Amino acid sequence: MRAVVVALGKVGLPLAAQIAKAGHEVVGCDIDPVVVDKVNAGEAPFPGEAGLAETLQETVAAGRLKASTRTSAAVAAGPDLVIAVPPLAVDHRAHPDWGALDAAVRSIGEGLQPETTVSIETTVPLGTTRRRLAPLLERASGLMAERHFHLVFSPERVYSGRVFRDLATYPKLVGGLSPEAEARGVELYESFLDAEVWGVGSAEAAELAKLAETTYRDLNIAFANELARIADDHDLDVTRVIEAANSQPFSHIHSPGVAVGGHCIPVYPRFLLAGAPEAKLPRVAREVNEAMPSYAVDLLGEVRGKQVLVLGITYRGGVKETAFSGALAVRDELQARGVLDVLGHDPLLSDAELEALDFVPWHGGAIDAAIVQADHAEYARLGPDELPATTIVDGRGILDAQRFDGRVKRLGRP
């Protein structure tokens, strides 16, 4: 098989390497020449992806993987499969910005040849593949979907840092614009994946499956957060309550937290609602989870005129990503309540990066209060000498509360 993978980010590049590792010929395309040059040198352009550096070295040296900035030319060579994984940017309310995805799809269309199968892996609102992306490909190529080329939607289902493991573990979902497209998509994915490949009936079914699995997590977290607030009202320990509930096989309640962040969980429920505005639970869950930063600030008490530290600015521990981070909502809430300074600390961010996000970098010293927003491993070692605040809200349950003489408040835990 010959394949082209468009957009060599944290999902696209490991996917391209996986295809090449399975013995196929792959061209990876990206608009960033620095990324392309590094890939062609057999180097990973970003850290933290297990097995990527070794796989790149092997497949590039063997001549099975090369990179290019010329997407249309790579597609014009007539590969069997073109996989598009460009990001779908969103604004602060999770409304899509179609610019990057549309541009990538047009570039594919400009080189598209008959008999090629195009697979979209970027998570999109329901109906996007058929109603938006198919017409874009047709206009750019002059070809007709399902007459001259196949189009499928096959959502990425991997976690950054463990993409190869996830590709080998979770069933790959494929939904086509037609039964023929779906069958061809399944056949092509089976040629390089060890995991099962499932045809799900249509592009829309695959789109909805992706949105459902992510929205489920948002709903589950919202329920855990509501349980935490109920536990606070009744002086109960929510962790023991959840553990007890989960001790039978029908309950799988997640853990509460100060915020839900990242590219996926805060965003994809909004995509689901865009295609199904009458849906009630996703909307309510978003409201519950978006209210948690304000609730965490409530637990601090009066903050006007004080210096308050936010520990952890990335959306989760160990990952350098601030998209939809709860730290930003905590910052806004603190500023609205008249704090003197919103200080920030994150082991993955420089002072300049903290300042760009409107935090005053903190390197230790006296503070009035603090909120732990991201569970970086470094914070588990903090004690009262390193964190000399009168009141601390541990929004992730990572601090050793017994070391702080009653100064630590945790969500749903007395």
mmCIF file of C-alpha atoms in Angstrom:
data_model
loop_
_atom_site.group_PDB
_atom_site.id
_atom_site.type_symbol
_atom_site.label_atom_id
_atom_site.label_comp_id
_atom_site.label_asym_id
_atom_site.label_seq_id
_atom_site.Cartn_x
_atom_site.Cartn_y
_atom_site.Cartn_z
ATOM 1 C CA MET A 1 0.000 0.000 0.000
ATOM 2 C CA ARG A 2 1.013 3.586 -0.625
ATOM 3 C CA ALA A 3 -0.296 6.194 1.797
ATOM 4 C CA VAL A 4 -0.186 9.932 2.406
ATOM 5 C CA VAL A 5 -0.748 11.351 5.896
ATOM 6 C CA VAL A 6 -1.590 15.055 6.043
ATOM 7 C CA ALA A 7 -0.574 17.019 9.175
ATOM 8 C CA LEU A 8 2.362 15.588 11.121
ATOM 9 C CA GLY A 9 1.290 16.545 14.614
ATOM 10 C CA LYS A 10 1.059 14.435 17.752
ATOM 11 C CA VAL A 11 -1.466 12.117 16.103
ATOM 12 C CA GLY A 12 -0.547 12.300 12.418
ATOM 13 C CA LEU A 13 3.160 11.628 12.697
ATOM 14 C CA PRO A 14 2.918 8.491 14.874
ATOM 15 C CA LEU A 15 0.176 7.271 12.529
ATOM 16 C CA ALA A 16 2.417 7.783 9.491
ATOM 17 C CA ALA A 17 5.230 5.973 11.304
ATOM 18 C CA GLN A 18 2.872 3.117 12.195
ATOM 19 C CA ILE A 19 1.913 2.645 8.536
ATOM 20 C CA ALA A 20 5.564 2.673 7.469
ATOM 21 C CA LYS A 21 6.520 0.296 10.271
ATOM 22 C CA ALA A 22 3.954 -2.165 8.880
ATOM 23 C CA GLY A 23 5.932 -2.217 5.637
ATOM 24 C CA HIS A 24 4.093 0.315 3.508
ATOM 25 C CA GLU A 25 5.317 3.395 1.633
ATOM 26 C CA VAL A 26 4.257 6.654 3.306
ATOM 27 C CA VAL A 27 4.599 10.347 2.536
ATOM 28 C CA GLY A 28 3.861 12.594 5.491
ATOM 29 C CA CYS A 29 2.834 16.140 4.602
ATOM 30 C CA ASP A 30 2.965 19.246 6.740
ATOM 31 C CA ILE A 31 2.982 22.991 6.099
ATOM 32 C CA ASP A 32 5.831 23.497 8.604
ATOM 33 C CA PRO A 33 9.206 23.005 6.860
ATOM 34 C CA VAL A 34 10.963 22.560 10.208
ATOM 35 C CA VAL A 35 8.772 19.546 10.980
ATOM 36 C CA VAL A 36 9.352 18.146 7.492
ATOM 37 C CA ASP A 37 13.128 18.539 7.738
ATOM 38 C CA LYS A 38 13.260 16.833 11.131
ATOM 39 C CA VAL A 39 11.162 13.913 9.960
ATOM 40 C CA ASN A 40 13.349 13.475 6.867
ATOM 41 C CA ALA A 41 16.339 13.424 9.217
ATOM 42 C CA GLY A 42 14.687 10.659 11.231
ATOM 43 C CA GLU A 43 14.141 12.929 14.225
ATOM 44 C CA ALA A 44 10.980 13.408 16.277
ATOM 45 C CA PRO A 45 9.895 17.074 16.068
ATOM 46 C CA PHE A 46 8.272 16.931 19.513
ATOM 47 C CA PRO A 47 9.114 15.055 22.733
ATOM 48 C CA GLY A 48 7.114 12.674 24.845
ATOM 49 C CA GLU A 49 5.757 10.130 22.363
ATOM 50 C CA ALA A 50 6.883 6.658 23.402
ATOM 51 C CA GLY A 51 8.580 4.764 20.579
ATOM 52 C CA LEU A 52 8.316 7.555 18.009
ATOM 53 C CA ALA A 53 12.023 8.426 17.748
ATOM 54 C CA GLU A 54 13.023 4.800 17.248
ATOM 55 C CA THR A 55 10.273 4.148 14.699
ATOM 56 C CA LEU A 56 11.190 7.261 12.717
ATOM 57 C CA GLN A 57 14.848 6.257 12.630
ATOM 58 C CA GLU A 58 13.946 2.785 11.383
ATOM 59 C CA THR A 59 11.359 3.724 8.752
ATOM 60 C CA VAL A 60 13.124 6.804 7.361
ATOM 61 C CA ALA A 61 16.409 4.919 7.053
ATOM 62 C CA ALA A 62 14.570 2.114 5.246
ATOM 63 C CA GLY A 63 13.091 4.601 2.782
ATOM 64 C CA ARG A 64 9.494 3.780 3.691
ATOM 65 C CA LEU A 65 8.723 7.160 5.267
ATOM 66 C CA LYS A 66 9.526 10.598 3.922
ATOM 67 C CA ALA A 67 8.034 14.011 4.528
ATOM 68 C CA SER A 68 7.056 16.862 2.233
ATOM 69 C CA THR A 69 5.448 20.297 2.317
ATOM 70 C CA ARG A 70 3.785 19.595 -1.061
ATOM 71 C CA THR A 71 0.513 17.902 -0.136
ATOM 72 C CA SER A 72 -1.140 18.166 -3.545
ATOM 73 C CA ALA A 73 1.882 16.700 -5.305
ATOM 74 C CA ALA A 74 2.049 13.778 -2.873
ATOM 75 C CA VAL A 75 -1.652 13.047 -3.399
ATOM 76 C CA ALA A 76 -1.308 13.433 -7.174
ATOM 77 C CA ALA A 77 1.048 10.438 -7.176
ATOM 78 C CA GLY A 78 -2.067 8.308 -6.671
ATOM 79 C CA PRO A 79 -1.696 6.664 -3.244
ATOM 80 C CA ASP A 80 -4.198 4.047 -2.139
ATOM 81 C CA LEU A 81 -5.005 5.922 1.060
ATOM 82 C CA VAL A 82 -4.865 9.569 2.132
ATOM 83 C CA ILE A 83 -5.394 10.240 5.841
ATOM 84 C CA ALA A 84 -6.090 13.801 6.977
ATOM 85 C CA VAL A 85 -5.454 14.715 10.618
ATOM 86 C CA PRO A 86 -5.189 18.535 10.580
ATOM 87 C CA PRO A 87 -6.370 20.323 13.721
ATOM 88 C CA LEU A 88 -9.815 21.886 13.814
ATOM 89 C CA ALA A 89 -9.207 25.101 15.696
ATOM 90 C CA VAL A 90 -11.905 26.442 18.012
ATOM 91 C CA ASP A 91 -12.517 29.708 19.801
ATOM 92 C CA HIS A 92 -12.957 30.103 23.556
ATOM 93 C CA ARG A 93 -16.559 28.874 23.280
ATOM 94 C CA ALA A 94 -15.563 25.813 21.192
ATOM 95 C CA HIS A 95 -16.951 27.208 17.944
ATOM 96 C CA PRO A 96 -15.029 25.680 15.001
ATOM 97 C CA ASP A 97 -12.567 27.671 12.929
ATOM 98 C CA TRP A 98 -12.586 25.739 9.673
ATOM 99 C CA GLY A 99 -9.553 27.447 8.108
ATOM 100 C CA ALA A 100 -6.867 24.785 8.663
ATOM 101 C CA LEU A 101 -9.084 21.771 7.974
ATOM 102 C CA ASP A 102 -10.617 23.305 4.844
ATOM 103 C CA ALA A 103 -7.183 24.279 3.524
ATOM 104 C CA ALA A 104 -5.829 20.764 4.068
ATOM 105 C CA VAL A 105 -8.849 19.172 2.382
ATOM 106 C CA ARG A 106 -8.573 21.541 -0.589
ATOM 107 C CA SER A 107 -4.885 20.657 -0.955
ATOM 108 C CA ILE A 108 -5.825 16.981 -0.983
ATOM 109 C CA GLY A 109 -8.536 17.654 -3.548
ATOM 110 C CA GLU A 110 -6.185 19.520 -5.863
ATOM 111 C CA GLY A 111 -4.110 16.376 -6.280
ATOM 112 C CA LEU A 112 -6.794 13.730 -5.829
ATOM 113 C CA GLN A 113 -6.805 10.860 -8.300
ATOM 114 C CA PRO A 114 -9.515 8.298 -9.129
ATOM 115 C CA GLU A 115 -9.619 5.147 -6.954
ATOM 116 C CA THR A 116 -7.959 6.827 -3.970
ATOM 117 C CA THR A 117 -9.600 6.474 -0.562
ATOM 118 C CA VAL A 118 -9.576 9.594 1.629
ATOM 119 C CA SER A 119 -9.999 9.197 5.385
ATOM 120 C CA ILE A 120 -10.741 12.089 7.734
ATOM 121 C CA GLU A 121 -9.496 11.490 11.285
ATOM 122 C CA THR A 122 -9.964 15.008 12.677
ATOM 123 C CA THR A 123 -12.861 15.098 15.135
ATOM 124 C CA VAL A 124 -15.693 17.142 13.628
ATOM 125 C CA PRO A 125 -19.338 18.039 14.306
ATOM 126 C CA LEU A 126 -21.949 15.536 13.172
ATOM 127 C CA GLY A 127 -22.517 15.542 9.410
ATOM 128 C CA THR A 128 -19.308 17.376 8.515
ATOM 129 C CA THR A 129 -17.748 14.639 6.368
ATOM 130 C CA ARG A 130 -20.711 14.322 4.020
ATOM 131 C CA ARG A 131 -22.023 17.888 3.977
ATOM 132 C CA ARG A 132 -18.814 19.933 4.114
ATOM 133 C CA LEU A 133 -15.706 17.928 3.304
ATOM 134 C CA ALA A 134 -17.038 15.802 0.434
ATOM 135 C CA PRO A 135 -18.166 18.889 -1.534
ATOM 136 C CA LEU A 136 -14.784 20.555 -0.856
ATOM 137 C CA LEU A 137 -12.947 17.553 -2.279
ATOM 138 C CA GLU A 138 -15.270 17.404 -5.278
ATOM 139 C CA ARG A 139 -14.862 21.093 -6.129
ATOM 140 C CA ALA A 140 -11.075 20.981 -5.782
ATOM 141 C CA SER A 141 -10.621 17.749 -7.736
ATOM 142 C CA GLY A 142 -13.382 17.774 -10.316
ATOM 143 C CA LEU A 143 -14.133 14.208 -9.214
ATOM 144 C CA MET A 144 -17.305 12.825 -7.649
ATOM 145 C CA ALA A 145 -17.283 11.131 -4.273
ATOM 146 C CA GLU A 146 -18.279 7.460 -4.499
ATOM 147 C CA ARG A 147 -18.121 7.595 -8.274
ATOM 148 C CA HIS A 148 -14.418 8.357 -8.653
ATOM 149 C CA PHE A 149 -12.988 8.225 -5.116
ATOM 150 C CA HIS A 150 -13.979 6.903 -1.686
ATOM 151 C CA LEU A 151 -14.398 9.020 1.442
ATOM 152 C CA VAL A 152 -14.567 7.723 5.012
ATOM 153 C CA PHE A 153 -14.482 9.146 8.496
ATOM 154 C CA SER A 154 -12.278 7.250 10.956
ATOM 155 C CA PRO A 155 -11.812 9.141 14.249
ATOM 156 C CA GLU A 156 -8.488 9.127 16.031
ATOM 157 C CA ARG A 157 -8.845 7.302 19.359
ATOM 158 C CA VAL A 158 -5.378 7.719 20.827
ATOM 159 C CA TYR A 159 -3.809 9.510 23.751
ATOM 160 C CA SER A 160 -0.750 11.679 23.305
ATOM 161 C CA GLY A 161 2.320 9.913 24.684
ATOM 162 C CA ARG A 162 1.018 6.402 24.036
ATOM 163 C CA VAL A 163 -0.248 6.539 20.443
ATOM 164 C CA PHE A 164 1.403 3.297 19.289
ATOM 165 C CA ARG A 165 -0.030 1.391 22.243
ATOM 166 C CA ASP A 166 -3.507 2.784 21.667
ATOM 167 C CA LEU A 167 -3.379 2.019 17.940
ATOM 168 C CA ALA A 168 -2.687 -1.602 18.854
ATOM 169 C CA THR A 169 -5.376 -1.751 21.545
ATOM 170 C CA TYR A 170 -8.582 0.061 20.668
ATOM 171 C CA PRO A 171 -10.824 -0.939 17.740
ATOM 172 C CA LYS A 172 -10.439 1.386 14.751
ATOM 173 C CA LEU A 173 -13.806 2.782 13.698
ATOM 174 C CA VAL A 174 -14.503 3.416 10.019
ATOM 175 C CA GLY A 175 -17.662 4.919 8.535
ATOM 176 C CA GLY A 176 -18.057 5.558 4.821
ATOM 177 C CA LEU A 177 -20.194 7.701 2.570
ATOM 178 C CA SER A 178 -21.221 4.386 1.017
ATOM 179 C CA PRO A 179 -20.929 0.698 1.914
ATOM 180 C CA GLU A 180 -18.243 0.325 -0.746
ATOM 181 C CA ALA A 181 -16.191 3.172 0.719
ATOM 182 C CA GLU A 182 -16.497 1.720 4.205
ATOM 183 C CA ALA A 183 -15.419 -1.748 3.076
ATOM 184 C CA ARG A 184 -12.382 -0.289 1.297
ATOM 185 C CA GLY A 185 -11.494 1.828 4.312
ATOM 186 C CA VAL A 186 -11.664 -1.188 6.618
ATOM 187 C CA GLU A 187 -9.454 -3.171 4.229
ATOM 188 C CA LEU A 188 -6.802 -0.446 4.105
ATOM 189 C CA TYR A 189 -6.691 0.155 7.860
ATOM 190 C CA GLU A 190 -6.445 -3.588 8.499
ATOM 191 C CA SER A 191 -3.274 -3.635 6.414
ATOM 192 C CA PHE A 192 -1.307 -1.719 9.072
ATOM 193 C CA LEU A 193 -3.158 -2.107 12.394
ATOM 194 C CA ASP A 194 -3.085 -5.057 14.784
ATOM 195 C CA ALA A 195 -6.257 -3.897 16.538
ATOM 196 C CA GLU A 196 -9.670 -4.783 15.193
ATOM 197 C CA VAL A 197 -11.125 -2.485 12.532
ATOM 198 C CA TRP A 198 -14.876 -1.958 12.782
ATOM 199 C CA GLY A 199 -17.150 -0.693 10.044
ATOM 200 C CA VAL A 200 -19.894 1.249 11.822
ATOM 201 C CA GLY A 201 -22.352 1.826 8.972
ATOM 202 C CA SER A 202 -21.838 5.400 7.840
ATOM 203 C CA ALA A 203 -19.618 8.449 8.206
ATOM 204 C CA GLU A 204 -22.226 9.983 10.488
ATOM 205 C CA ALA A 205 -22.219 6.933 12.780
ATOM 206 C CA ALA A 206 -18.426 7.160 13.109
ATOM 207 C CA GLU A 207 -18.622 10.901 13.785
ATOM 208 C CA LEU A 208 -21.258 10.363 16.470
ATOM 209 C CA ALA A 209 -19.334 7.485 18.072
ATOM 210 C CA LYS A 210 -16.315 9.748 18.557
ATOM 211 C CA LEU A 211 -18.422 12.560 19.984
ATOM 212 C CA ALA A 212 -20.282 10.090 22.211
ATOM 213 C CA GLU A 213 -17.185 8.581 23.820
ATOM 214 C CA THR A 214 -15.786 12.002 24.695
ATOM 215 C CA THR A 215 -19.091 13.494 25.810
ATOM 216 C CA TYR A 216 -19.620 10.475 28.056
ATOM 217 C CA ARG A 217 -16.485 11.432 29.949
ATOM 218 C CA ASP A 218 -17.707 15.007 30.328
ATOM 219 C CA LEU A 219 -21.045 13.789 31.690
ATOM 220 C CA ASN A 220 -19.330 11.373 34.053
ATOM 221 C CA ILE A 221 -16.966 14.039 35.390
ATOM 222 C CA ALA A 222 -19.890 16.432 35.834
ATOM 223 C CA PHE A 223 -21.668 13.812 37.943
ATOM 224 C CA ALA A 224 -18.523 13.307 40.031
ATOM 225 C CA ASN A 225 -18.274 17.077 40.514
ATOM 226 C CA GLU A 226 -21.890 17.275 41.654
ATOM 227 C CA LEU A 227 -21.246 14.432 44.092
ATOM 228 C CA ALA A 228 -18.248 16.362 45.447
ATOM 229 C CA ARG A 229 -20.389 19.433 46.079
ATOM 230 C CA ILE A 230 -23.050 17.311 47.784
ATOM 231 C CA ALA A 231 -20.328 15.711 49.910
ATOM 232 C CA ASP A 232 -19.063 19.166 50.903
ATOM 233 C CA ASP A 233 -22.576 20.147 52.005
ATOM 234 C CA HIS A 234 -22.841 17.041 54.213
ATOM 235 C CA ASP A 235 -19.240 16.782 55.461
ATOM 236 C CA LEU A 236 -18.643 13.493 53.627
ATOM 237 C CA ASP A 237 -15.607 12.134 51.789
ATOM 238 C CA VAL A 238 -16.568 11.836 48.130
ATOM 239 C CA THR A 239 -13.593 9.600 47.322
ATOM 240 C CA ARG A 240 -14.877 6.943 49.725
ATOM 241 C CA VAL A 241 -18.407 7.368 48.370
ATOM 242 C CA ILE A 242 -17.249 6.900 44.762
ATOM 243 C CA GLU A 243 -15.037 3.957 45.686
ATOM 244 C CA ALA A 244 -17.995 2.330 47.423
ATOM 245 C CA ALA A 245 -20.318 2.963 44.479
ATOM 246 C CA ASN A 246 -17.774 1.632 41.995
ATOM 247 C CA SER A 247 -17.310 -1.585 43.963
ATOM 248 C CA GLN A 248 -20.117 -3.184 41.943
ATOM 249 C CA PRO A 249 -19.811 -3.655 38.174
ATOM 250 C CA PHE A 250 -22.507 -1.221 37.032
ATOM 251 C CA SER A 251 -20.925 1.991 38.315
ATOM 252 C CA HIS A 252 -17.851 3.632 36.818
ATOM 253 C CA ILE A 253 -17.864 7.123 38.322
ATOM 254 C CA HIS A 254 -14.800 9.241 37.525
ATOM 255 C CA SER A 255 -13.068 11.628 39.951
ATOM 256 C CA PRO A 256 -14.051 15.246 40.626
ATOM 257 C CA GLY A 257 -11.694 18.065 39.737
ATOM 258 C CA VAL A 258 -11.285 21.801 39.604
ATOM 259 C CA ALA A 259 -11.710 21.908 35.815
ATOM 260 C CA VAL A 260 -11.975 19.915 32.590
ATOM 261 C CA GLY A 261 -9.421 21.069 30.025
ATOM 262 C CA GLY A 262 -7.623 20.167 26.831
ATOM 263 C CA HIS A 263 -8.561 19.997 23.169
ATOM 264 C CA CYS A 264 -11.123 17.209 23.552
ATOM 265 C CA ILE A 265 -13.451 16.935 26.533
ATOM 266 C CA PRO A 266 -14.470 20.625 26.788
ATOM 267 C CA VAL A 267 -14.843 20.897 23.003
ATOM 268 C CA TYR A 268 -16.466 17.789 21.565
ATOM 269 C CA PRO A 269 -19.689 18.027 23.619
ATOM 270 C CA ARG A 270 -20.161 21.413 21.925
ATOM 271 C CA PHE A 271 -19.649 19.704 18.558
ATOM 272 C CA LEU A 272 -22.322 17.196 19.528
ATOM 273 C CA LEU A 273 -24.706 19.981 20.526
ATOM 274 C CA ALA A 274 -24.053 21.791 17.235
ATOM 275 C CA GLY A 275 -25.560 18.821 15.392
ATOM 276 C CA ALA A 276 -28.154 17.997 18.051
ATOM 277 C CA PRO A 277 -29.159 21.268 19.750
ATOM 278 C CA GLU A 278 -32.102 19.602 21.499
ATOM 279 C CA ALA A 279 -29.802 17.325 23.526
ATOM 280 C CA LYS A 280 -30.061 18.192 27.230
ATOM 281 C CA LEU A 281 -27.475 16.210 29.201
ATOM 282 C CA PRO A 282 -24.352 17.413 27.320
ATOM 283 C CA ARG A 283 -25.395 21.038 27.819
ATOM 284 C CA VAL A 284 -26.024 20.604 31.546
ATOM 285 C CA ALA A 285 -22.758 18.693 32.024
ATOM 286 C CA ARG A 286 -20.834 21.510 30.368
ATOM 287 C CA GLU A 287 -22.500 24.018 32.692
ATOM 288 C CA VAL A 288 -21.592 21.935 35.745
ATOM 289 C CA ASN A 289 -17.964 21.491 34.734
ATOM 290 C CA GLU A 290 -17.508 25.082 33.635
ATOM 291 C CA ALA A 291 -18.710 26.205 37.087
ATOM 292 C CA MET A 292 -16.034 24.265 38.990
ATOM 293 C CA PRO A 293 -13.254 26.904 38.786
ATOM 294 C CA SER A 294 -15.625 29.405 40.396
ATOM 295 C CA TYR A 295 -16.527 26.860 43.076
ATOM 296 C CA ALA A 296 -12.837 26.279 43.819
ATOM 297 C CA VAL A 297 -12.340 30.026 44.293
ATOM 298 C CA ASP A 298 -15.375 30.065 46.608
ATOM 299 C CA LEU A 299 -13.559 27.571 48.830
ATOM 300 C CA LEU A 300 -10.712 30.059 49.283
ATOM 301 C CA GLY A 301 -13.010 32.551 50.965
ATOM 302 C CA GLU A 302 -12.488 36.301 50.563
ATOM 303 C CA VAL A 303 -9.661 36.997 48.101
ATOM 304 C CA ARG A 304 -10.007 40.721 47.396
ATOM 305 C CA GLY A 305 -6.680 42.492 47.725
ATOM 306 C CA LYS A 306 -4.748 39.244 48.229
ATOM 307 C CA GLN A 307 -2.005 37.469 46.318
ATOM 308 C CA VAL A 308 -3.314 34.127 45.085
ATOM 309 C CA LEU A 309 -1.183 31.445 43.450
ATOM 310 C CA VAL A 310 -2.403 29.058 40.766
ATOM 311 C CA LEU A 311 -0.278 25.919 40.751
ATOM 312 C CA GLY A 312 -0.322 24.194 37.376
ATOM 313 C CA ILE A 313 -1.243 26.241 34.313
ATOM 314 C CA THR A 314 -1.328 23.413 31.785
ATOM 315 C CA TYR A 315 -4.637 21.591 31.603
ATOM 316 C CA ARG A 316 -3.252 18.403 33.182
ATOM 317 C CA GLY A 317 -0.095 17.196 34.856
ATOM 318 C CA GLY A 318 2.889 16.252 32.759
ATOM 319 C CA VAL A 319 1.524 17.661 29.493
ATOM 320 C CA LYS A 320 2.630 21.003 28.073
ATOM 321 C CA GLU A 321 -0.709 22.144 26.731
ATOM 322 C CA THR A 322 -2.840 25.052 27.916
ATOM 323 C CA ALA A 323 -5.842 24.685 25.574
ATOM 324 C CA PHE A 324 -9.014 25.240 27.612
ATOM 325 C CA SER A 325 -6.989 24.872 30.788
ATOM 326 C CA GLY A 326 -8.947 25.402 33.968
ATOM 327 C CA ALA A 327 -6.153 27.707 35.110
ATOM 328 C CA LEU A 328 -7.399 30.335 32.686
ATOM 329 C CA ALA A 329 -10.915 30.204 34.116
ATOM 330 C CA VAL A 330 -9.497 30.318 37.661
ATOM 331 C CA ARG A 331 -7.413 33.349 36.675
ATOM 332 C CA ASP A 332 -10.463 35.137 35.277
ATOM 333 C CA GLU A 333 -12.510 34.372 38.390
ATOM 334 C CA LEU A 334 -9.788 35.639 40.713
ATOM 335 C CA GLN A 335 -9.357 38.828 38.720
ATOM 336 C CA ALA A 336 -13.114 39.426 38.743
ATOM 337 C CA ARG A 337 -13.051 39.164 42.551
ATOM 338 C CA GLY A 338 -10.394 41.850 42.912
ATOM 339 C CA VAL A 339 -7.237 39.950 43.845
ATOM 340 C CA LEU A 340 -4.056 41.960 44.097
ATOM 341 C CA ASP A 341 -2.014 39.541 41.958
ATOM 342 C CA VAL A 342 -2.744 36.227 40.256
ATOM 343 C CA LEU A 343 0.546 34.365 40.576
ATOM 344 C CA GLY A 344 1.300 31.334 38.456
ATOM 345 C CA HIS A 345 3.661 28.381 38.570
ATOM 346 C CA ASP A 346 4.114 25.481 36.201
ATOM 347 C CA PRO A 347 7.209 23.288 35.831
ATOM 348 C CA LEU A 348 6.586 23.026 32.072
ATOM 349 C CA LEU A 349 6.238 26.756 31.334
ATOM 350 C CA SER A 350 8.789 29.551 31.260
ATOM 351 C CA ASP A 351 8.278 32.920 32.898
ATOM 352 C CA ALA A 352 7.600 34.434 29.481
ATOM 353 C CA GLU A 353 4.940 31.810 28.780
ATOM 354 C CA LEU A 354 3.317 32.456 32.158
ATOM 355 C CA GLU A 355 3.306 36.200 31.575
ATOM 356 C CA ALA A 356 1.790 35.730 28.121
ATOM 357 C CA LEU A 357 -1.132 34.011 29.858
ATOM 358 C CA ASP A 358 -1.470 36.918 32.322
ATOM 359 C CA PHE A 359 0.089 35.231 35.350
ATOM 360 C CA VAL A 360 2.804 36.748 37.538
ATOM 361 C CA PRO A 361 5.563 34.100 37.706
ATOM 362 C CA TRP A 362 6.077 32.731 41.200
ATOM 363 C CA HIS A 363 9.389 31.291 42.351
ATOM 364 C CA GLY A 364 8.553 30.770 45.994
ATOM 365 C CA GLY A 365 7.886 33.154 48.834
ATOM 366 C CA ALA A 366 4.913 34.342 50.834
ATOM 367 C CA ILE A 367 1.413 34.140 49.365
ATOM 368 C CA ASP A 368 -2.060 34.493 50.838
ATOM 369 C CA ALA A 369 -3.783 31.583 49.145
ATOM 370 C CA ALA A 370 -3.269 28.948 46.469
ATOM 371 C CA ILE A 371 -5.245 26.668 44.153
ATOM 372 C CA VAL A 372 -3.746 23.473 42.731
ATOM 373 C CA GLN A 373 -5.113 23.261 39.189
ATOM 374 C CA ALA A 374 -2.878 20.654 37.485
ATOM 375 C CA ASP A 375 -1.556 17.490 39.081
ATOM 376 C CA HIS A 376 2.098 17.792 38.127
ATOM 377 C CA ALA A 377 4.085 15.102 39.925
ATOM 378 C CA GLU A 378 6.354 17.746 41.441
ATOM 379 C CA TYR A 379 3.482 19.109 43.507
ATOM 380 C CA ALA A 380 3.016 15.863 45.430
ATOM 381 C CA ARG A 381 6.287 16.626 47.214
ATOM 382 C CA LEU A 382 5.301 20.122 48.365
ATOM 383 C CA GLY A 383 5.084 20.851 52.064
ATOM 384 C CA PRO A 384 4.212 23.919 54.150
ATOM 385 C CA ASP A 385 7.700 25.373 53.785
ATOM 386 C CA GLU A 386 7.500 25.338 49.981
ATOM 387 C CA LEU A 387 3.858 26.448 49.906
ATOM 388 C CA PRO A 388 3.399 28.987 52.722
ATOM 389 C CA ALA A 389 -0.223 29.922 52.081
ATOM 390 C CA THR A 390 -2.911 30.433 54.703
ATOM 391 C CA THR A 391 -5.543 28.669 52.599
ATOM 392 C CA ILE A 392 -4.955 26.093 49.875
ATOM 393 C CA VAL A 393 -7.568 24.478 47.641
ATOM 394 C CA ASP A 394 -6.192 21.254 46.206
ATOM 395 C CA GLY A 395 -8.323 20.884 43.114
ATOM 396 C CA ARG A 396 -6.609 17.642 42.069
ATOM 397 C CA GLY A 397 -6.078 15.844 45.367
ATOM 398 C CA ILE A 398 -2.310 15.623 44.885
ATOM 399 C CA LEU A 399 -0.996 17.326 48.037
ATOM 400 C CA ASP A 400 -0.336 15.441 51.263
ATOM 401 C CA ALA A 401 -2.964 17.357 53.223
ATOM 402 C CA GLN A 402 -1.776 16.049 56.600
ATOM 403 C CA ARG A 403 1.450 18.012 56.233
ATOM 404 C CA PHE A 404 -0.415 21.343 56.111
ATOM 405 C CA ASP A 405 -2.125 21.414 59.523
ATOM 406 C CA GLY A 406 -5.666 21.789 58.221
ATOM 407 C CA ARG A 407 -4.884 24.515 55.681
ATOM 408 C CA VAL A 408 -5.722 22.349 52.640
ATOM 409 C CA LYS A 409 -9.288 22.091 51.323
ATOM 410 C CA ARG A 410 -10.094 19.341 48.838
ATOM 411 C CA LEU A 411 -13.143 18.987 46.633
ATOM 412 C CA GLY A 412 -15.727 16.852 48.416
ATOM 413 C CA ARG A 413 -13.440 15.813 51.216
ATOM 414 C CA PRO A 414 -13.630 17.036 54.838
#
